[in-house]
PDB file of C-alpha atoms in Angstrom:
ATOM      1  CA  MET A 124      10.791  20.154  13.341  1.00  0.00           C
ATOM      2  CA  THR A 125      10.896  20.890   9.648  1.00  0.00           C
ATOM      3  CA  SER A 126       9.201  23.962   8.176  1.00  0.00           C
ATOM      4  CA  ARG A 127       7.268  24.435   4.934  1.00  0.00           C
ATOM      5  CA  ASN A 128      10.214  26.320   3.435  1.00  0.00           C
ATOM      6  CA  GLU A 129      12.578  23.459   4.302  1.00  0.00           C
ATOM      7  CA  LEU A 130      10.214  20.945   2.715  1.00  0.00           C
ATOM      8  CA  LYS A 131      10.073  22.944  -0.496  1.00  0.00           C
ATOM      9  CA  LYS A 132      13.814  23.628  -0.515  1.00  0.00           C
ATOM     10  CA  SER A 133      14.678  19.962  -0.046  1.00  0.00           C
ATOM     11  CA  LYS A 134      12.230  18.981  -2.812  1.00  0.00           C
ATOM     12  CA  THR A 135      10.415  16.434  -0.685  1.00  0.00           C
ATOM     13  CA  GLN A 136       9.015  13.560  -2.746  1.00  0.00           C
ATOM     14  CA  THR A 137       7.373  11.342  -0.117  1.00  0.00           C
ATOM     15  CA  ILE A 138       6.467  11.657   3.564  1.00  0.00           C
ATOM     16  CA  LYS A 139       5.912   8.926   6.148  1.00  0.00           C
ATOM     17  CA  ILE A 140       4.551   9.644   9.631  1.00  0.00           C
ATOM     18  CA  ALA A 141       3.980   7.400  12.646  1.00  0.00           C
ATOM     19  CA  SER A 142       2.196   8.982  15.595  1.00  0.00           C
ATOM     20  CA  ALA A 143       0.421   7.362  18.514  1.00  0.00           C
ATOM     21  CA  TYR A 144      -1.998  10.261  18.886  1.00  0.00           C
ATOM     22  CA  ILE A 145      -3.335  12.814  16.412  1.00  0.00           C
ATOM     23  CA  SER A 146      -5.493  15.868  17.023  1.00  0.00           C
ATOM     24  CA  ILE A 147      -7.546  17.877  14.538  1.00  0.00           C
ATOM     25  CA  LYS A 148      -5.119  20.788  14.930  1.00  0.00           C
ATOM     26  CA  GLY A 149      -2.173  18.466  14.338  1.00  0.00           C
ATOM     27  CA  ALA A 150      -3.787  17.144  11.155  1.00  0.00           C
ATOM     28  CA  GLN A 151      -4.526  20.689   9.978  1.00  0.00           C
ATOM     29  CA  TYR A 152      -0.955  21.739  10.790  1.00  0.00           C
ATOM     30  CA  LEU A 153       0.330  18.911   8.595  1.00  0.00           C
ATOM     31  CA  LYS A 154      -2.006  19.869   5.754  1.00  0.00           C
ATOM     32  CA  ASP A 155      -0.930  23.521   5.940  1.00  0.00           C
ATOM     33  CA  THR A 156       2.745  22.533   6.069  1.00  0.00           C
ATOM     34  CA  ILE A 157       2.655  20.410   2.916  1.00  0.00           C
ATOM     35  CA  THR A 158       0.549  22.873   0.928  1.00  0.00           C
ATOM     36  CA  GLY A 159       2.311  23.646  -2.337  1.00  0.00           C
ATOM     37  CA  LEU A 160       4.427  20.488  -2.461  1.00  0.00           C
ATOM     38  CA  ASN A 161       2.215  18.941  -5.163  1.00  0.00           C
ATOM     39  CA  LEU A 162       2.295  15.503  -3.542  1.00  0.00           C
ATOM     40  CA  ASP A 163      -0.389  12.890  -4.220  1.00  0.00           C
ATOM     41  CA  SER A 164      -2.139  11.210  -1.301  1.00  0.00           C
ATOM     42  CA  GLU A 165      -0.227   7.990  -2.095  1.00  0.00           C
ATOM     43  CA  GLU A 166       3.019   9.854  -1.447  1.00  0.00           C
ATOM     44  CA  ILE A 167       2.047  10.804   2.114  1.00  0.00           C
ATOM     45  CA  GLU A 168       1.491   7.933   4.561  1.00  0.00           C
ATOM     46  CA  ASP A 169       0.104   8.448   8.064  1.00  0.00           C
ATOM     47  CA  TYR A 170       0.201   5.621  10.616  1.00  0.00           C
ATOM     48  CA  CYS A 171      -1.615   6.032  13.938  1.00  0.00           C
ATOM     49  CA  SER A 172      -2.746   3.866  16.841  1.00  0.00           C
ATOM     50  CA  SER A 173      -6.286   2.514  17.020  1.00  0.00           C
ATOM     51  CA  SER A 174      -7.030   4.920  19.906  1.00  0.00           C
ATOM     52  CA  PHE A 175      -5.366   7.941  18.311  1.00  0.00           C
ATOM     53  CA  ASN A 176      -8.142  10.320  19.450  1.00  0.00           C
ATOM     54  CA  GLU A 177     -11.296   9.897  21.524  1.00  0.00           C
ATOM     55  CA  GLN A 178     -12.971  13.282  20.948  1.00  0.00           C
ATOM     56  CA  GLU A 179     -13.291  13.580  17.164  1.00  0.00           C
ATOM     57  CA  PRO A 180     -11.590  10.618  15.463  1.00  0.00           C
ATOM     58  CA  SER A 181     -13.845  10.541  12.380  1.00  0.00           C
ATOM     59  CA  ASN A 182     -13.244  14.241  11.615  1.00  0.00           C
ATOM     60  CA  ILE A 183      -9.485  13.731  11.890  1.00  0.00           C
ATOM     61  CA  LEU A 184      -9.564  10.717   9.566  1.00  0.00           C
ATOM     62  CA  LYS A 185     -11.701  12.657   7.060  1.00  0.00           C
ATOM     63  CA  LEU A 186      -9.232  15.543   7.056  1.00  0.00           C
ATOM     64  CA  LEU A 187      -6.146  13.343   6.752  1.00  0.00           C
ATOM     65  CA  SER A 188      -7.751  11.333   3.953  1.00  0.00           C
ATOM     66  CA  THR A 189      -8.131  14.462   1.809  1.00  0.00           C
ATOM     67  CA  PHE A 190      -4.366  14.678   1.270  1.00  0.00           C
ATOM     68  CA  SER A 191      -2.770  11.424   2.498  1.00  0.00           C
ATOM     69  CA  THR A 192      -3.152   7.664   2.845  1.00  0.00           C
ATOM     70  CA  VAL A 193      -4.029   6.790   6.434  1.00  0.00           C
ATOM     71  CA  TYR A 194      -3.396   3.492   8.209  1.00  0.00           C
ATOM     72  CA  ILE A 195      -4.615   2.345  11.623  1.00  0.00           C
ATOM     73  CA  VAL A 196      -2.021   0.130  13.302  1.00  0.00           C
ATOM     74  CA  HIS A 197      -4.115  -2.657  14.766  1.00  0.00           C
ATOM     75  CA  GLU A 198      -1.566  -4.385  16.990  1.00  0.00           C
ATOM     76  CA  PRO A 199       0.698  -4.128  18.839  1.00  0.00           C
ATOM     77  CA  PHE A 200      -0.067  -0.631  20.136  1.00  0.00           C
ATOM     78  CA  LEU A 201       1.751   2.038  18.143  1.00  0.00           C
ATOM     79  CA  HIS A 202       3.615   4.376  20.500  1.00  0.00           C
ATOM     80  CA  SER A 203       6.320   5.608  18.115  1.00  0.00           C
ATOM     81  CA  LYS A 204       6.636   9.180  16.867  1.00  0.00           C
ATOM     82  CA  VAL A 205       8.520   9.229  13.562  1.00  0.00           C
ATOM     83  CA  TYR A 206       8.498  11.760  10.728  1.00  0.00           C
ATOM     84  CA  GLU A 207      10.404  10.739   7.598  1.00  0.00           C
ATOM     85  CA  LEU A 208      10.974  12.836   4.478  1.00  0.00           C
ATOM     86  CA  HIS A 209      12.304  11.402   1.221  1.00  0.00           C
ATOM     87  CA  THR A 210      13.994  14.025  -0.927  1.00  0.00           C
ATOM     88  CA  GLU A 211      15.816  13.837  -4.259  1.00  0.00           C
ATOM     89  CA  ASP A 212      19.118  12.821  -2.664  1.00  0.00           C
ATOM     90  CA  SER A 213      18.504  11.906   0.981  1.00  0.00           C
ATOM     91  CA  VAL A 214      16.172  10.590   3.667  1.00  0.00           C
ATOM     92  CA  ILE A 215      15.561  12.906   6.620  1.00  0.00           C
ATOM     93  CA  THR A 216      14.147  11.285   9.746  1.00  0.00           C
ATOM     94  CA  TYR A 217      12.898  12.847  12.966  1.00  0.00           C
ATOM     95  CA  CYS A 218      12.389  10.460  15.905  1.00  0.00           C
ATOM     96  CA  GLY A 219      11.393  11.409  19.420  1.00  0.00           C
ATOM     97  CA  SER A 220       8.469  12.267  21.674  1.00  0.00           C
ATOM     98  CA  ALA A 221       6.252  14.588  19.607  1.00  0.00           C
ATOM     99  CA  ASN A 222       2.855  13.305  18.528  1.00  0.00           C
ATOM    100  CA  LEU A 223       0.987  14.870  15.621  1.00  0.00           C
ATOM    101  CA  THR A 224      -0.981  17.069  18.015  1.00  0.00           C
ATOM    102  CA  GLU A 225      -0.998  20.725  19.012  1.00  0.00           C
ATOM    103  CA  GLY A 226       0.774  19.765  22.217  1.00  0.00           C
ATOM    104  CA  GLY A 227       3.400  17.678  20.461  1.00  0.00           C
ATOM    105  CA  LEU A 228       4.108  20.195  17.700  1.00  0.00           C
ATOM    106  CA  ILE A 229       3.663  23.524  19.486  1.00  0.00           C
ATOM    107  CA  ASN A 230       2.867  23.617  23.207  1.00  0.00           C
ATOM    108  CA  ASN A 231       4.909  20.912  24.946  1.00  0.00           C
ATOM    109  CA  TYR A 232       8.574  20.435  25.682  1.00  0.00           C
ATOM    110  CA  GLU A 233       9.426  17.673  23.229  1.00  0.00           C
ATOM    111  CA  LEU A 234      12.653  16.134  21.981  1.00  0.00           C
ATOM    112  CA  MET A 235      13.122  15.076  18.360  1.00  0.00           C
ATOM    113  CA  VAL A 236      16.395  13.729  16.958  1.00  0.00           C
ATOM    114  CA  LYS A 237      17.128  14.482  13.298  1.00  0.00           C
ATOM    115  CA  ASN A 238      19.041  12.072  11.077  1.00  0.00           C
ATOM    116  CA  LYS A 239      19.993  12.588   7.438  1.00  0.00           C
ATOM    117  CA  SER A 240      21.102   9.659   5.331  1.00  0.00           C
ATOM    118  CA  ASN A 241      21.407   8.654   1.697  1.00  0.00           C
ATOM    119  CA  LYS A 242      19.202   5.608   2.314  1.00  0.00           C
ATOM    120  CA  GLU A 243      16.137   4.637   4.324  1.00  0.00           C
ATOM    121  CA  LEU A 244      17.204   3.292   7.703  1.00  0.00           C
ATOM    122  CA  LEU A 245      13.758   2.344   9.003  1.00  0.00           C
ATOM    123  CA  ASP A 246      12.433   0.302   6.094  1.00  0.00           C
ATOM    124  CA  ASN A 247      11.787  -2.723   8.355  1.00  0.00           C
ATOM    125  CA  PHE A 248       9.920  -0.501  10.797  1.00  0.00           C
ATOM    126  CA  TRP A 249       7.610   0.875   8.114  1.00  0.00           C
ATOM    127  CA  GLU A 250       7.087  -2.608   6.693  1.00  0.00           C
ATOM    128  CA  ASP A 251       6.085  -3.835  10.163  1.00  0.00           C
ATOM    129  CA  LEU A 252       3.547  -1.036  10.519  1.00  0.00           C
ATOM    130  CA  TRP A 253       2.079  -1.727   7.090  1.00  0.00           C
ATOM    131  CA  GLN A 254       1.826  -5.467   7.776  1.00  0.00           C
ATOM    132  CA  ASN A 255      -0.071  -4.846  11.016  1.00  0.00           C
ATOM    133  CA  SER A 256      -2.431  -2.098   9.941  1.00  0.00           C
ATOM    134  CA  PHE A 257      -5.513  -1.513   7.823  1.00  0.00           C
ATOM    135  CA  GLU A 258      -6.139   1.339   5.430  1.00  0.00           C
ATOM    136  CA  VAL A 259      -8.719   3.949   6.338  1.00  0.00           C
ATOM    137  CA  ASP A 260     -11.707   4.190   3.994  1.00  0.00           C
ATOM    138  CA  ASP A 261     -15.288   5.457   4.296  1.00  0.00           C
ATOM    139  CA  GLU A 262     -16.338   2.359   6.245  1.00  0.00           C
ATOM    140  CA  VAL A 263     -13.604   2.857   8.842  1.00  0.00           C
ATOM    141  CA  ILE A 264     -14.435   6.563   9.161  1.00  0.00           C
ATOM    142  CA  ALA A 265     -18.109   5.687   9.711  1.00  0.00           C
ATOM    143  CA  LEU A 266     -17.192   3.214  12.457  1.00  0.00           C
ATOM    144  CA  TYR A 267     -15.038   5.803  14.225  1.00  0.00           C
ATOM    145  CA  HIS A 268     -17.935   8.250  13.966  1.00  0.00           C
ATOM    146  CA  GLN A 269     -20.110   5.723  15.784  1.00  0.00           C
ATOM    147  CA  TYR A 270     -17.365   5.189  18.328  1.00  0.00           C
ATOM    148  CA  SER A 271     -17.177   8.883  19.242  1.00  0.00           C
ATOM    149  CA  SER A 272     -20.952   9.361  19.284  1.00  0.00           C
ATOM    150  CA  VAL A 273     -21.804   6.528  21.667  1.00  0.00           C
ATOM    151  CA  ILE A 274     -23.793   7.939  24.585  1.00  0.00           C
ATOM    152  CA  PRO A 275     -22.709   6.587  28.025  1.00  0.00           C
ATOM    153  CA  SER A 276     -25.271   3.999  29.090  1.00  0.00           C
ATOM    154  CA  GLU A 277     -25.561   0.357  30.026  1.00  0.00           C
ATOM    155  CA  SER A 278     -25.251  -0.579  26.358  1.00  0.00           C
ATOM    156  CA  THR A 279     -22.145   1.529  25.746  1.00  0.00           C
ATOM    157  CA  GLN A 280     -19.633  -1.276  26.261  1.00  0.00           C
ATOM    158  CA  LYS A 281     -21.611  -3.617  24.021  1.00  0.00           C
ATOM    159  CA  GLN A 282     -21.659  -0.990  21.277  1.00  0.00           C
ATOM    160  CA  VAL A 283     -17.926  -0.302  21.640  1.00  0.00           C
ATOM    161  CA  THR A 284     -17.202  -4.035  21.523  1.00  0.00           C
ATOM    162  CA  LYS A 285     -19.309  -4.387  18.374  1.00  0.00           C
ATOM    163  CA  ILE A 286     -17.423  -1.556  16.671  1.00  0.00           C
ATOM    164  CA  ASN A 287     -14.060  -3.012  17.726  1.00  0.00           C
ATOM    165  CA  ASN A 288     -15.106  -6.383  16.300  1.00  0.00           C
ATOM    166  CA  GLN A 289     -15.996  -4.724  12.991  1.00  0.00           C
ATOM    167  CA  LEU A 290     -12.597  -3.005  12.910  1.00  0.00           C
ATOM    168  CA  GLN A 291     -10.993  -6.379  13.649  1.00  0.00           C
ATOM    169  CA  THR A 292     -12.828  -7.853  10.661  1.00  0.00           C
ATOM    170  CA  ILE A 293     -11.572  -5.078   8.383  1.00  0.00           C
ATOM    171  CA  TYR A 294      -8.049  -5.680   9.647  1.00  0.00           C
ATOM    172  CA  GLU A 295      -8.288  -9.418   8.968  1.00  0.00           C
ATOM    173  CA  GLN A 296      -9.689  -8.830   5.484  1.00  0.00           C
ATOM    174  CA  GLN A 297      -6.849  -6.491   4.546  1.00  0.00           C
ATOM    175  CA  CYS A 298      -4.004  -8.432   6.169  1.00  0.00           C
ATOM    176  CA  ILE A 299      -3.130 -11.955   5.123  1.00  0.00           C
ATOM    177  CA  GLU A 300      -1.280 -12.508   8.369  1.00  0.00           C
ATOM    178  CA  SER A 301       0.153 -10.528  11.235  1.00  0.00           C
ATOM    179  CA  HIS A 302       3.880 -10.124  10.972  1.00  0.00           C
ATOM    180  CA  TYR A 303       6.184  -9.130  13.791  1.00  0.00           C
ATOM    181  CA  SER A 304       9.835  -8.981  12.927  1.00  0.00           C
ATOM    182  CA  ILE A 305      12.597  -8.752  15.489  1.00  0.00           C
ATOM    183  CA  LEU A 306      12.712  -5.129  16.659  1.00  0.00           C
ATOM    184  CA  ASP A 307      15.964  -5.304  18.627  1.00  0.00           C
ATOM    185  CA  GLY A 308      17.544  -2.835  16.246  1.00  0.00           C
ATOM    186  CA  PHE A 309      15.021  -0.145  17.153  1.00  0.00           C
ATOM    187  CA  TYR A 310      16.194   0.155  20.763  1.00  0.00           C
ATOM    188  CA  PHE A 311      19.213   1.885  22.226  1.00  0.00           C
ATOM    189  CA  GLU A 312      21.585  -0.186  24.321  1.00  0.00           C
ATOM    190  CA  VAL A 313      22.174   1.598  27.615  1.00  0.00           C
ATOM    191  CA  ASP A 314      24.840   0.397  30.030  1.00  0.00           C
ATOM    192  CA  ASP A 315      23.779  -0.175  33.604  1.00  0.00           C
ATOM    193  CA  PRO A 316      25.944   2.253  35.664  1.00  0.00           C
ATOM    194  CA  LEU A 317      26.279  -0.272  38.498  1.00  0.00           C
ATOM    195  CA  THR A 318      27.274  -3.075  36.152  1.00  0.00           C
ATOM    196  CA  SER A 319      29.722  -0.821  34.351  1.00  0.00           C
ATOM    197  CA  LYS A 320      31.262   0.206  37.681  1.00  0.00           C
ATOM    198  CA  GLN A 321      31.689  -3.412  38.749  1.00  0.00           C
ATOM    199  CA  LYS A 322      33.358  -4.213  35.434  1.00  0.00           C
ATOM    200  CA  ARG A 323      35.811  -1.360  35.914  1.00  0.00           C
ATOM    201  CA  GLN A 324      36.670  -2.602  39.416  1.00  0.00           C
TER     202      GLN A 324
END
């Protein structure tokens, strides 16, 4: 995807990221990449799924929160991978398969499609994510720390359920109502080869 030099050259003003999964190395990679851009945390938005990482979620949220505004998408499950850069004169969007992880950014075979436009094409998508997410703060980080430190036992499921209920409460406090707009425009229309063949006959 984009490099630090490209970010500086394009004079990036804001960054929006949606990633189902995030690793500590992915978060650090992002921090290193944006170093020197002089962007405030409000100008970098990270959206991730509620189960974005099971090993060290609280450490990842702490790191991301040092340079960006982080949102947990409560429902439905976030599976998208989108990286959007707003520059002085254009909006550059990368959509595809790469999560904000070491595998997604470095190790795996991934496919990302780049689009450059003079306007934001996914504004409804970002609005949907914002409507159905809650912002990460110290309380959320503490709950994810509990989540990752639960020792397997008979009480594990009860503890996990309690934490999930607390996260649900935070979500409800921050969101007036859940909002799901029609997402038909976010899918490609693919012709069925058999149907197309029958039509030609």
